Amino acid sequence: MTEGPSLSLAELAVLAVLCERPAHGFAVARLTAPGGELGRIWHIPRPVVYRAIGRLTEAGLITAGAVESGRGPQRTLYTVTPPGRQAAERWLDSPVQHVRDVRSHLLLKLALLDRAGRDPTALLIRQKEVLAPIAAAVHA
C-alpha cells in the first residue's frame, strides 16, 4: 500500500479537522487561530491553512464541494475523500517518535481525538512504548 504524499503538521491538522465535517477554510483558520480551540495548542496562520487546503486538494485528499453564500464572501466547503480519511486516521493513530514533538504533534492529536469523541488510550499506550527507552536512557 502506498503512503501517499508527505504532509506537514499543518496539512495533517487541517485534514483531521475536515474529517469531522465539511468546512470552509475560514472556519478551519478560526479553530487554529491563536485564540481558537486548536490554536491554543498549535497555531496555524490563515495563509498556511489555505495553502494546506490547496495541497490537500491537489493530492486528492479533499475535494471542493458546495459554496456557501450569504453575508460576506462566498466560501467553498471542503470534504475529505476516502484516501484523505485513511491518511488522517494513520496520523492520529501514530505515536510521535521524538520528545520534541510531544508538545505540538501529540497534544494536537489528543485535542483532535477529543473533538471527535474518540478514546486516546491506545495511542497513549503506543506513545508510552516509544518514549520509555528515551526516558530510561535519560534516567541512566
CSV table of C-alpha atoms in Angstrom, one decimal:
chain,number,residue,atom,x,y,z
A,1,MET,CA,0.0,0.0,0.0
A,2,THR,CA,1.4,3.4,-0.9
A,3,GLU,CA,1.7,6.0,1.8
A,4,GLY,CA,0.7,9.0,-0.3
A,5,PRO,CA,2.2,12.4,-0.2
A,6,SER,CA,4.3,13.6,2.7
A,7,LEU,CA,2.2,16.0,4.7
A,8,SER,CA,3.2,18.8,7.1
A,9,LEU,CA,1.7,19.1,10.5
A,10,ALA,CA,-0.5,22.0,9.3
A,11,GLU,CA,-1.8,19.9,6.4
A,12,LEU,CA,-2.5,16.9,8.7
A,13,ALA,CA,-4.3,19.1,11.2
A,14,VAL,CA,-6.4,20.7,8.5
A,15,LEU,CA,-7.2,17.2,7.1
A,16,ALA,CA,-8.2,15.9,10.6
A,17,VAL,CA,-10.4,18.9,11.2
A,18,LEU,CA,-12.1,18.4,7.8
A,19,CYS,CA,-12.7,14.7,8.8
A,20,GLU,CA,-15.1,16.0,11.5
A,21,ARG,CA,-17.4,17.6,8.9
A,22,PRO,CA,-17.2,19.5,5.7
A,23,ALA,CA,-15.9,23.0,6.4
A,24,HIS,CA,-14.5,26.1,4.6
A,25,GLY,CA,-11.0,27.5,5.1
A,26,PHE,CA,-12.2,30.4,7.2
A,27,ALA,CA,-13.8,28.0,9.8
A,28,VAL,CA,-10.6,25.9,10.0
A,29,ALA,CA,-8.5,29.1,10.3
A,30,ARG,CA,-10.7,30.3,13.1
A,31,LEU,CA,-10.1,27.0,15.0
A,32,THR,CA,-6.4,27.2,14.5
A,33,ALA,CA,-6.0,30.9,15.3
A,34,PRO,CA,-4.1,31.8,18.5
A,35,GLY,CA,-7.4,32.1,20.5
A,36,GLY,CA,-9.1,29.2,18.8
A,37,GLU,CA,-9.7,25.8,20.3
A,38,LEU,CA,-6.8,24.1,18.5
A,39,GLY,CA,-4.7,27.3,18.1
A,40,ARG,CA,-4.1,27.4,21.8
A,41,ILE,CA,-2.1,24.2,21.3
A,42,TRP,CA,-0.6,24.9,17.9
A,43,HIS,CA,-1.3,28.0,15.9
A,44,ILE,CA,-1.6,27.7,12.1
A,45,PRO,CA,-1.6,31.1,10.3
A,46,ARG,CA,-4.6,31.7,8.0
A,47,PRO,CA,-2.4,31.7,4.8
A,48,VAL,CA,-0.9,28.3,5.8
A,49,VAL,CA,-4.4,26.9,6.3
A,50,TYR,CA,-5.4,28.0,2.8
A,51,ARG,CA,-2.1,26.6,1.4
A,52,ALA,CA,-2.8,23.3,3.1
A,53,ILE,CA,-6.3,23.2,1.6
A,54,GLY,CA,-4.7,23.7,-1.8
A,55,ARG,CA,-2.1,21.0,-1.3
A,56,LEU,CA,-4.7,18.5,0.1
A,57,THR,CA,-7.0,19.2,-2.9
A,58,GLU,CA,-4.1,18.6,-5.3
A,59,ALA,CA,-3.2,15.4,-3.5
A,60,GLY,CA,-6.8,14.2,-3.8
A,61,LEU,CA,-7.3,14.0,-0.1
A,62,ILE,CA,-10.1,16.6,0.0
A,63,THR,CA,-12.5,17.9,-2.6
A,64,ALA,CA,-14.2,21.2,-3.1
A,65,GLY,CA,-18.0,21.0,-2.7
A,66,ALA,CA,-20.8,23.4,-2.2
A,67,VAL,CA,-20.3,27.1,-2.0
A,68,GLU,CA,-21.8,28.9,1.0
A,69,SER,CA,-23.0,32.4,0.2
A,70,GLY,CA,-24.8,35.0,2.3
A,71,ARG,CA,-23.3,37.8,4.3
A,72,GLY,CA,-19.7,38.1,3.5
A,73,PRO,CA,-17.6,36.4,0.8
A,74,GLN,CA,-18.6,33.1,-0.8
A,75,ARG,CA,-16.9,30.2,1.0
A,76,THR,CA,-16.2,26.7,-0.5
A,77,LEU,CA,-16.9,23.7,1.7
A,78,TYR,CA,-14.2,21.0,1.6
A,79,THR,CA,-14.9,17.3,2.1
A,80,VAL,CA,-12.4,14.6,2.9
A,81,THR,CA,-12.1,11.8,0.4
A,82,PRO,CA,-11.6,8.1,1.5
A,83,PRO,CA,-7.8,8.3,1.0
A,84,GLY,CA,-7.8,11.5,3.0
A,85,ARG,CA,-9.7,9.9,5.8
A,86,GLN,CA,-7.2,7.0,5.8
A,87,ALA,CA,-4.3,9.4,5.9
A,88,ALA,CA,-5.8,11.3,8.8
A,89,GLU,CA,-6.6,8.1,10.7
A,90,ARG,CA,-3.0,6.8,10.2
A,91,TRP,CA,-1.6,10.1,11.5
A,92,LEU,CA,-4.0,10.3,14.5
A,93,ASP,CA,-3.2,6.7,15.5
A,94,SER,CA,0.6,7.0,15.2
A,95,PRO,CA,2.7,7.9,18.3
A,96,VAL,CA,5.3,10.7,17.8
A,97,GLN,CA,8.9,9.5,17.5
A,98,HIS,CA,10.7,12.4,19.2
A,99,VAL,CA,10.3,14.0,22.5
A,100,ARG,CA,10.3,17.4,20.8
A,101,ASP,CA,7.1,16.5,19.1
A,102,VAL,CA,5.1,15.8,22.2
A,103,ARG,CA,4.2,19.5,22.8
A,104,SER,CA,3.0,20.0,19.2
A,105,HIS,CA,2.1,16.8,17.4
A,106,LEU,CA,0.9,14.7,20.3
A,107,LEU,CA,-1.1,17.4,22.1
A,108,LEU,CA,-2.7,18.4,18.8
A,109,LYS,CA,-3.6,14.7,18.1
A,110,LEU,CA,-5.1,14.4,21.5
A,111,ALA,CA,-7.2,17.5,21.1
A,112,LEU,CA,-8.4,16.3,17.7
A,113,LEU,CA,-9.3,12.9,19.1
A,114,ASP,CA,-11.2,14.6,21.9
A,115,ARG,CA,-13.1,16.8,19.4
A,116,ALA,CA,-14.1,13.6,17.6
A,117,GLY,CA,-15.2,11.9,20.8
A,118,ARG,CA,-12.5,9.2,20.4
A,119,ASP,CA,-10.7,7.4,23.2
A,120,PRO,CA,-7.0,8.1,23.0
A,121,THR,CA,-6.0,5.2,25.3
A,122,ALA,CA,-4.5,3.0,22.5
A,123,LEU,CA,-2.5,6.0,21.1
A,124,LEU,CA,-1.2,6.8,24.6
A,125,ILE,CA,-0.1,3.2,25.3
A,126,ARG,CA,1.8,3.1,22.0
A,127,GLN,CA,3.3,6.6,22.8
A,128,LYS,CA,4.5,5.4,26.2
A,129,GLU,CA,6.2,2.4,24.5
A,130,VAL,CA,8.0,4.8,22.1
A,131,LEU,CA,9.1,7.2,24.9
A,132,ALA,CA,10.0,4.5,27.5
A,133,PRO,CA,13.5,3.8,26.1
A,134,ILE,CA,14.2,7.5,25.8
A,135,ALA,CA,13.2,8.1,29.5
A,136,ALA,CA,15.3,5.1,30.5
A,137,ALA,CA,18.4,6.5,28.7
A,138,VAL,CA,17.9,9.9,30.3
A,139,HIS,CA,17.5,8.3,33.7
A,140,ALA,CA,20.7,6.2,33.3
